[in-house]
PDB file of C-alpha atoms in Angstrom:
ATOM      1  CA  GLN A   8     175.042  89.160 108.206  1.00  0.00           C
ATOM      2  CA  LYS A   9     173.406  88.041 111.424  1.00  0.00           C
ATOM      3  CA  GLU A  10     172.191  90.816 113.708  1.00  0.00           C
ATOM      4  CA  VAL A  11     173.873  89.357 116.787  1.00  0.00           C
ATOM      5  CA  GLU A  12     176.671  86.802 116.694  1.00  0.00           C
ATOM      6  CA  GLN A  13     178.346  84.982 119.537  1.00  0.00           C
ATOM      7  CA  ASN A  14     181.390  82.765 119.633  1.00  0.00           C
ATOM      8  CA  SER A  15     179.855  79.367 119.171  1.00  0.00           C
ATOM      9  CA  GLY A  16     181.526  77.445 121.963  1.00  0.00           C
ATOM     10  CA  PRO A  17     181.091  75.284 123.820  1.00  0.00           C
ATOM     11  CA  LEU A  18     183.493  76.808 126.286  1.00  0.00           C
ATOM     12  CA  SER A  19     184.981  74.626 128.970  1.00  0.00           C
ATOM     13  CA  VAL A  20     186.865  76.244 131.847  1.00  0.00           C
ATOM     14  CA  PRO A  21     188.253  74.872 135.108  1.00  0.00           C
ATOM     15  CA  GLU A  22     186.676  75.955 138.358  1.00  0.00           C
ATOM     16  CA  GLY A  23     188.150  79.230 139.541  1.00  0.00           C
ATOM     17  CA  ALA A  24     189.211  80.367 136.057  1.00  0.00           C
ATOM     18  CA  ILE A  25     187.904  83.273 133.991  1.00  0.00           C
ATOM     19  CA  ALA A  26     185.349  82.544 131.278  1.00  0.00           C
ATOM     20  CA  SER A  27     185.349  85.051 128.429  1.00  0.00           C
ATOM     21  CA  LEU A  28     182.333  85.363 126.153  1.00  0.00           C
ATOM     22  CA  ASN A  29     182.146  87.525 123.058  1.00  0.00           C
ATOM     23  CA  CYS A  30     179.337  89.033 121.030  1.00  0.00           C
ATOM     24  CA  THR A  31     179.257  91.248 117.953  1.00  0.00           C
ATOM     25  CA  TYR A  32     176.282  93.079 116.501  1.00  0.00           C
ATOM     26  CA  SER A  33     175.587  94.395 113.057  1.00  0.00           C
ATOM     27  CA  ASP A  34     173.823  97.719 113.587  1.00  0.00           C
ATOM     28  CA  ARG A  35     175.967 100.633 114.726  1.00  0.00           C
ATOM     29  CA  VAL A  36     173.001 102.502 116.215  1.00  0.00           C
ATOM     30  CA  SER A  37     172.151  99.744 118.684  1.00  0.00           C
ATOM     31  CA  GLN A  38     171.364 101.258 122.086  1.00  0.00           C
ATOM     32  CA  SER A  39     171.215  98.623 124.776  1.00  0.00           C
ATOM     33  CA  PHE A  40     173.057  95.408 125.406  1.00  0.00           C
ATOM     34  CA  PHE A  41     172.217  92.559 127.715  1.00  0.00           C
ATOM     35  CA  TRP A  42     173.595  89.264 128.869  1.00  0.00           C
ATOM     36  CA  TYR A  43     171.191  86.531 129.878  1.00  0.00           C
ATOM     37  CA  ARG A  44     171.970  83.193 131.448  1.00  0.00           C
ATOM     38  CA  GLN A  45     169.821  80.232 130.431  1.00  0.00           C
ATOM     39  CA  TYR A  46     169.990  76.909 132.201  1.00  0.00           C
ATOM     40  CA  SER A  47     168.832  73.910 130.210  1.00  0.00           C
ATOM     41  CA  GLY A  48     165.051  73.848 129.945  1.00  0.00           C
ATOM     42  CA  LYS A  49     164.676  77.174 131.744  1.00  0.00           C
ATOM     43  CA  SER A  50     163.979  80.739 130.723  1.00  0.00           C
ATOM     44  CA  PRO A  51     166.580  83.462 130.104  1.00  0.00           C
ATOM     45  CA  GLU A  52     167.656  85.210 133.285  1.00  0.00           C
ATOM     46  CA  LEU A  53     169.033  88.739 133.010  1.00  0.00           C
ATOM     47  CA  ILE A  54     172.486  88.995 134.548  1.00  0.00           C
ATOM     48  CA  MET A  55     173.957  92.167 133.064  1.00  0.00           C
ATOM     49  CA  SER A  56     172.880  95.227 131.123  1.00  0.00           C
ATOM     50  CA  ILE A  57     175.223  97.812 129.629  1.00  0.00           C
ATOM     51  CA  TYR A  58     174.471 100.969 127.714  1.00  0.00           C
ATOM     52  CA  SER A  59     177.736 102.971 127.577  1.00  0.00           C
ATOM     53  CA  ASN A  60     181.213 102.213 126.335  1.00  0.00           C
ATOM     54  CA  GLY A  61     183.534 100.730 128.916  1.00  0.00           C
ATOM     55  CA  ASP A  62     183.273  98.178 131.658  1.00  0.00           C
ATOM     56  CA  LYS A  63     180.484  97.414 134.073  1.00  0.00           C
ATOM     57  CA  GLU A  64     181.079  95.111 136.990  1.00  0.00           C
ATOM     58  CA  ASP A  65     178.532  93.235 139.099  1.00  0.00           C
ATOM     59  CA  GLY A  66     179.974  90.697 141.487  1.00  0.00           C
ATOM     60  CA  ARG A  67     181.923  88.110 139.509  1.00  0.00           C
ATOM     61  CA  PHE A  68     180.546  89.380 136.203  1.00  0.00           C
ATOM     62  CA  THR A  69     182.038  92.143 134.056  1.00  0.00           C
ATOM     63  CA  ALA A  70     180.449  93.368 130.848  1.00  0.00           C
ATOM     64  CA  GLN A  71     182.524  95.319 128.358  1.00  0.00           C
ATOM     65  CA  LEU A  72     181.106  97.419 125.546  1.00  0.00           C
ATOM     66  CA  ASN A  73     182.926  98.896 122.573  1.00  0.00           C
ATOM     67  CA  LYS A  74     180.438 100.601 120.272  1.00  0.00           C
ATOM     68  CA  ALA A  75     183.091 101.595 117.739  1.00  0.00           C
ATOM     69  CA  SER A  76     183.971  97.930 117.229  1.00  0.00           C
ATOM     70  CA  GLN A  77     180.337  96.821 117.700  1.00  0.00           C
ATOM     71  CA  TYR A  78     181.475  94.386 120.301  1.00  0.00           C
ATOM     72  CA  VAL A  79     180.220  93.410 123.754  1.00  0.00           C
ATOM     73  CA  SER A  80     181.773  90.825 126.030  1.00  0.00           C
ATOM     74  CA  LEU A  81     181.128  89.123 129.346  1.00  0.00           C
ATOM     75  CA  LEU A  82     183.787  87.960 131.751  1.00  0.00           C
ATOM     76  CA  ILE A  83     182.953  85.524 134.516  1.00  0.00           C
ATOM     77  CA  ARG A  84     185.641  85.543 137.186  1.00  0.00           C
ATOM     78  CA  ASP A  85     186.248  82.709 139.641  1.00  0.00           C
ATOM     79  CA  SER A  86     183.977  80.440 137.619  1.00  0.00           C
ATOM     80  CA  GLN A  87     181.849  78.036 139.635  1.00  0.00           C
ATOM     81  CA  PRO A  88     180.096  74.815 138.547  1.00  0.00           C
ATOM     82  CA  SER A  89     176.807  76.692 139.017  1.00  0.00           C
ATOM     83  CA  ASP A  90     177.890  79.017 136.199  1.00  0.00           C
ATOM     84  CA  SER A  91     177.538  76.129 133.744  1.00  0.00           C
ATOM     85  CA  ALA A  92     174.803  77.353 131.414  1.00  0.00           C
ATOM     86  CA  THR A  93     174.200  78.932 128.034  1.00  0.00           C
ATOM     87  CA  TYR A  94     174.885  82.666 127.929  1.00  0.00           C
ATOM     88  CA  LEU A  95     172.811  84.730 125.555  1.00  0.00           C
ATOM     89  CA  CYS A  96     173.802  88.105 124.191  1.00  0.00           C
ATOM     90  CA  ALA A  97     170.808  90.327 123.407  1.00  0.00           C
ATOM     91  CA  VAL A  98     170.675  93.724 121.759  1.00  0.00           C
ATOM     92  CA  ASN A  99     168.039  96.381 121.159  1.00  0.00           C
ATOM     93  CA  ILE A 100     168.559  97.176 117.493  1.00  0.00           C
ATOM     94  CA  ARG A 101     166.610 100.374 116.756  1.00  0.00           C
ATOM     95  CA  THR A 102     163.440  99.060 118.394  1.00  0.00           C
ATOM     96  CA  VAL A 103     162.170  97.679 121.697  1.00  0.00           C
ATOM     97  CA  LYS A 104     162.548  94.088 120.597  1.00  0.00           C
ATOM     98  CA  LEU A 105     165.567  92.137 121.732  1.00  0.00           C
ATOM     99  CA  SER A 106     167.610  90.373 119.072  1.00  0.00           C
ATOM    100  CA  PHE A 107     169.361  87.383 120.547  1.00  0.00           C
ATOM    101  CA  GLY A 108     172.505  85.588 119.602  1.00  0.00           C
ATOM    102  CA  ALA A 109     172.545  81.813 119.402  1.00  0.00           C
ATOM    103  CA  GLY A 110     174.259  81.581 122.778  1.00  0.00           C
ATOM    104  CA  THR A 111     177.522  80.206 124.093  1.00  0.00           C
ATOM    105  CA  THR A 112     177.401  77.151 126.306  1.00  0.00           C
ATOM    106  CA  VAL A 113     179.809  77.267 129.213  1.00  0.00           C
ATOM    107  CA  THR A 114     180.855  74.245 131.220  1.00  0.00           C
ATOM    108  CA  VAL A 115     182.838  74.769 134.405  1.00  0.00           C
ATOM    109  CA  ARG A 116     184.905  71.711 135.304  1.00  0.00           C
ATOM    110  CA  ALA A 117     185.238  70.977 139.006  1.00  0.00           C
TER     111      ALA A 117
ATOM    112  CA  GLU B  29     161.311  90.128 144.333  1.00  0.00           C
ATOM    113  CA  PRO B  30     158.600  90.625 141.691  1.00  0.00           C
ATOM    114  CA  GLU B  31     158.611  88.180 138.837  1.00  0.00           C
ATOM    115  CA  VAL B  32     156.771  87.344 135.654  1.00  0.00           C
ATOM    116  CA  THR B  33     154.530  84.291 135.923  1.00  0.00           C
ATOM    117  CA  GLN B  34     153.143  82.135 133.141  1.00  0.00           C
ATOM    118  CA  THR B  35     150.493  79.441 132.892  1.00  0.00           C
ATOM    119  CA  PRO B  36     150.334  76.667 131.990  1.00  0.00           C
ATOM    120  CA  SER B  37     153.885  75.401 132.244  1.00  0.00           C
ATOM    121  CA  HIS B  38     153.165  72.781 129.587  1.00  0.00           C
ATOM    122  CA  GLN B  39     150.376  72.674 127.023  1.00  0.00           C
ATOM    123  CA  VAL B  40     149.737  69.761 124.698  1.00  0.00           C
ATOM    124  CA  THR B  41     147.287  70.299 121.866  1.00  0.00           C
ATOM    125  CA  GLN B  42     146.194  68.730 118.630  1.00  0.00           C
ATOM    126  CA  MET B  43     147.093  70.325 115.335  1.00  0.00           C
ATOM    127  CA  GLY B  44     144.402  72.792 114.299  1.00  0.00           C
ATOM    128  CA  GLN B  45     143.273  73.589 117.826  1.00  0.00           C
ATOM    129  CA  GLU B  46     143.459  76.998 119.469  1.00  0.00           C
ATOM    130  CA  VAL B  47     145.568  77.650 122.549  1.00  0.00           C
ATOM    131  CA  ILE B  48     145.795  80.573 124.924  1.00  0.00           C
ATOM    132  CA  LEU B  49     148.984  81.152 126.854  1.00  0.00           C
ATOM    133  CA  ARG B  50     148.736  83.352 129.903  1.00  0.00           C
ATOM    134  CA  CYS B  51     151.169  85.675 131.585  1.00  0.00           C
ATOM    135  CA  VAL B  52     151.121  87.998 134.562  1.00  0.00           C
ATOM    136  CA  PRO B  53     153.813  90.644 134.031  1.00  0.00           C
ATOM    137  CA  ILE B  54     155.577  92.505 136.810  1.00  0.00           C
ATOM    138  CA  SER B  55     152.999  94.893 138.216  1.00  0.00           C
ATOM    139  CA  ASN B  56     154.542  98.313 137.529  1.00  0.00           C
ATOM    140  CA  HIS B  57     155.930  97.428 134.110  1.00  0.00           C
ATOM    141  CA  LEU B  58     154.543  99.092 131.016  1.00  0.00           C
ATOM    142  CA  TYR B  59     156.013  97.042 128.184  1.00  0.00           C
ATOM    143  CA  PHE B  60     155.051  93.432 127.536  1.00  0.00           C
ATOM    144  CA  TYR B  61     156.524  90.938 125.107  1.00  0.00           C
ATOM    145  CA  TRP B  62     156.201  87.440 123.784  1.00  0.00           C
ATOM    146  CA  TYR B  63     159.201  85.482 122.547  1.00  0.00           C
ATOM    147  CA  ARG B  64     159.533  81.900 121.504  1.00  0.00           C
ATOM    148  CA  GLN B  65     162.367  79.396 121.389  1.00  0.00           C
ATOM    149  CA  ILE B  66     162.180  76.317 119.253  1.00  0.00           C
ATOM    150  CA  LEU B  67     164.215  73.483 120.753  1.00  0.00           C
ATOM    151  CA  GLY B  68     167.905  73.969 120.043  1.00  0.00           C
ATOM    152  CA  GLN B  69     167.393  77.355 118.403  1.00  0.00           C
ATOM    153  CA  LYS B  70     167.763  80.941 119.507  1.00  0.00           C
ATOM    154  CA  VAL B  71     165.170  83.057 121.244  1.00  0.00           C
ATOM    155  CA  GLU B  72     162.969  84.859 118.709  1.00  0.00           C
ATOM    156  CA  PHE B  73     160.880  87.973 119.203  1.00  0.00           C
ATOM    157  CA  LEU B  74     157.171  87.689 118.431  1.00  0.00           C
ATOM    158  CA  VAL B  75     155.447  90.853 119.604  1.00  0.00           C
ATOM    159  CA  SER B  76     155.653  93.820 121.926  1.00  0.00           C
ATOM    160  CA  PHE B  77     152.677  95.520 123.575  1.00  0.00           C
ATOM    161  CA  TYR B  78     152.510  98.979 125.070  1.00  0.00           C
ATOM    162  CA  ASN B  79     149.660 101.249 126.072  1.00  0.00           C
ATOM    163  CA  ASN B  80     147.111  98.568 125.201  1.00  0.00           C
ATOM    164  CA  GLU B  81     148.223  98.064 121.657  1.00  0.00           C
ATOM    165  CA  ILE B  82     150.833  96.198 119.658  1.00  0.00           C
ATOM    166  CA  SER B  83     153.904  98.364 119.253  1.00  0.00           C
ATOM    167  CA  GLU B  84     155.916  95.979 117.131  1.00  0.00           C
ATOM    168  CA  LYS B  85     155.593  92.483 115.716  1.00  0.00           C
ATOM    169  CA  SER B  86     157.852  90.119 113.846  1.00  0.00           C
ATOM    170  CA  GLU B  87     157.237  88.272 110.599  1.00  0.00           C
ATOM    171  CA  ILE B  88     156.401  85.202 112.657  1.00  0.00           C
ATOM    172  CA  PHE B  89     153.470  87.011 114.274  1.00  0.00           C
ATOM    173  CA  ASP B  90     150.961  86.582 111.479  1.00  0.00           C
ATOM    174  CA  ASP B  91     147.170  86.373 111.548  1.00  0.00           C
ATOM    175  CA  GLN B  92     147.410  83.095 113.416  1.00  0.00           C
ATOM    176  CA  PHE B  93     148.551  84.974 116.513  1.00  0.00           C
ATOM    177  CA  SER B  94     146.904  87.597 118.673  1.00  0.00           C
ATOM    178  CA  VAL B  95     147.623  89.226 122.014  1.00  0.00           C
ATOM    179  CA  GLU B  96     145.361  90.766 124.570  1.00  0.00           C
ATOM    180  CA  ARG B  97     145.514  92.422 127.942  1.00  0.00           C
ATOM    181  CA  PRO B  98     142.010  91.586 129.154  1.00  0.00           C
ATOM    182  CA  ASP B  99     142.421  93.192 132.574  1.00  0.00           C
ATOM    183  CA  GLY B 100     144.992  95.060 134.607  1.00  0.00           C
ATOM    184  CA  SER B 101     147.190  92.074 135.276  1.00  0.00           C
ATOM    185  CA  ASN B 102     146.983  89.392 132.589  1.00  0.00           C
ATOM    186  CA  PHE B 103     148.622  89.368 129.175  1.00  0.00           C
ATOM    187  CA  THR B 104     147.671  86.566 126.796  1.00  0.00           C
ATOM    188  CA  LEU B 105     148.926  85.074 123.563  1.00  0.00           C
ATOM    189  CA  LYS B 106     146.371  83.244 121.453  1.00  0.00           C
ATOM    190  CA  ILE B 107     147.464  80.886 118.716  1.00  0.00           C
ATOM    191  CA  ARG B 108     144.701  79.860 116.365  1.00  0.00           C
ATOM    192  CA  SER B 109     144.760  76.679 114.317  1.00  0.00           C
ATOM    193  CA  THR B 110     148.039  75.417 115.710  1.00  0.00           C
ATOM    194  CA  LYS B 111     150.592  73.756 113.459  1.00  0.00           C
ATOM    195  CA  LEU B 112     153.301  71.240 114.250  1.00  0.00           C
ATOM    196  CA  GLU B 113     155.935  73.939 113.772  1.00  0.00           C
ATOM    197  CA  ASP B 114     154.374  76.032 116.547  1.00  0.00           C
ATOM    198  CA  SER B 115     155.837  73.576 119.060  1.00  0.00           C
ATOM    199  CA  ALA B 116     158.258  75.641 121.122  1.00  0.00           C
ATOM    200  CA  MET B 117     158.845  77.324 124.463  1.00  0.00           C
ATOM    201  CA  TYR B 118     156.915  80.568 124.655  1.00  0.00           C
ATOM    202  CA  PHE B 119     158.271  83.202 126.972  1.00  0.00           C
ATOM    203  CA  CYS B 120     156.480  86.252 128.233  1.00  0.00           C
ATOM    204  CA  ALA B 121     158.629  89.187 129.284  1.00  0.00           C
ATOM    205  CA  SER B 122     157.961  92.560 130.773  1.00  0.00           C
ATOM    206  CA  GLY B 123     159.956  95.754 130.974  1.00  0.00           C
ATOM    207  CA  GLY B 124     159.773  98.961 132.953  1.00  0.00           C
ATOM    208  CA  GLN B 125     159.396 102.587 132.052  1.00  0.00           C
ATOM    209  CA  GLY B 126     161.963 103.267 129.384  1.00  0.00           C
ATOM    210  CA  TYR B 127     162.007 102.454 125.704  1.00  0.00           C
ATOM    211  CA  TYR B 128     165.253 100.462 125.844  1.00  0.00           C
ATOM    212  CA  ASN B 129     164.505  98.903 129.168  1.00  0.00           C
ATOM    213  CA  GLU B 130     165.608  95.669 130.733  1.00  0.00           C
ATOM    214  CA  GLN B 131     163.279  92.798 129.968  1.00  0.00           C
ATOM    215  CA  PHE B 132     162.523  90.134 132.543  1.00  0.00           C
ATOM    216  CA  PHE B 133     161.367  86.765 131.376  1.00  0.00           C
ATOM    217  CA  GLY B 134     158.798  84.424 132.821  1.00  0.00           C
ATOM    218  CA  PRO B 135     159.442  80.696 133.224  1.00  0.00           C
ATOM    219  CA  GLY B 136     157.843  79.882 129.882  1.00  0.00           C
ATOM    220  CA  THR B 137     155.123  77.630 128.528  1.00  0.00           C
ATOM    221  CA  ARG B 138     156.201  74.575 126.621  1.00  0.00           C
ATOM    222  CA  LEU B 139     153.734  74.108 123.760  1.00  0.00           C
ATOM    223  CA  THR B 140     153.604  70.711 122.107  1.00  0.00           C
ATOM    224  CA  VAL B 141     151.459  70.368 118.991  1.00  0.00           C
ATOM    225  CA  LEU B 142     150.657  66.790 118.006  1.00  0.00           C
TER     226      LEU B 142
END
């Protein structure tokens, strides 16, 4: 079983719609959860961190964490063409290192 | 806003040569990391560094690799005797005070081994 799995995508959404990204992780004792955005050829950019069950909102982004289901998600509201990128789910699993998912590529259609 | 910087942005080397990738982490951060991303693949952890020593390393980080913090600002990754399969983007990251802290990535160095 992979440590961190993301829905494979690609995900195509019209401009103004909500993009919903999902991530599951294998280790129940995982502590910290992050969403990074990576444009093609660029480095991962941290957009959200979440540590407790529930929702966390930052602008158009909402992260949701459910530790019982070992599930973390990212919602992008009012999607813009500039949101077109690959979104990486990353988890601290017992140690300081981040374990990354393979990423979900999002395309926002104008 | 403080950011992680890396040099060079692109390094081309011949197989068997040694390369040193350089990073300047965010100044008040205590944890430093190297990750790599082979083209089309996921980001992989290489090593973490805290309090002037390696705190964790992956299976990838074998004797071919070493890290050093030679002064108060730089953090380097040395790859000895490079192989074709070392071709990848190498990202430096730094994190703040806590154990499970946010990690901020530099722009990366693209290493091409010919």
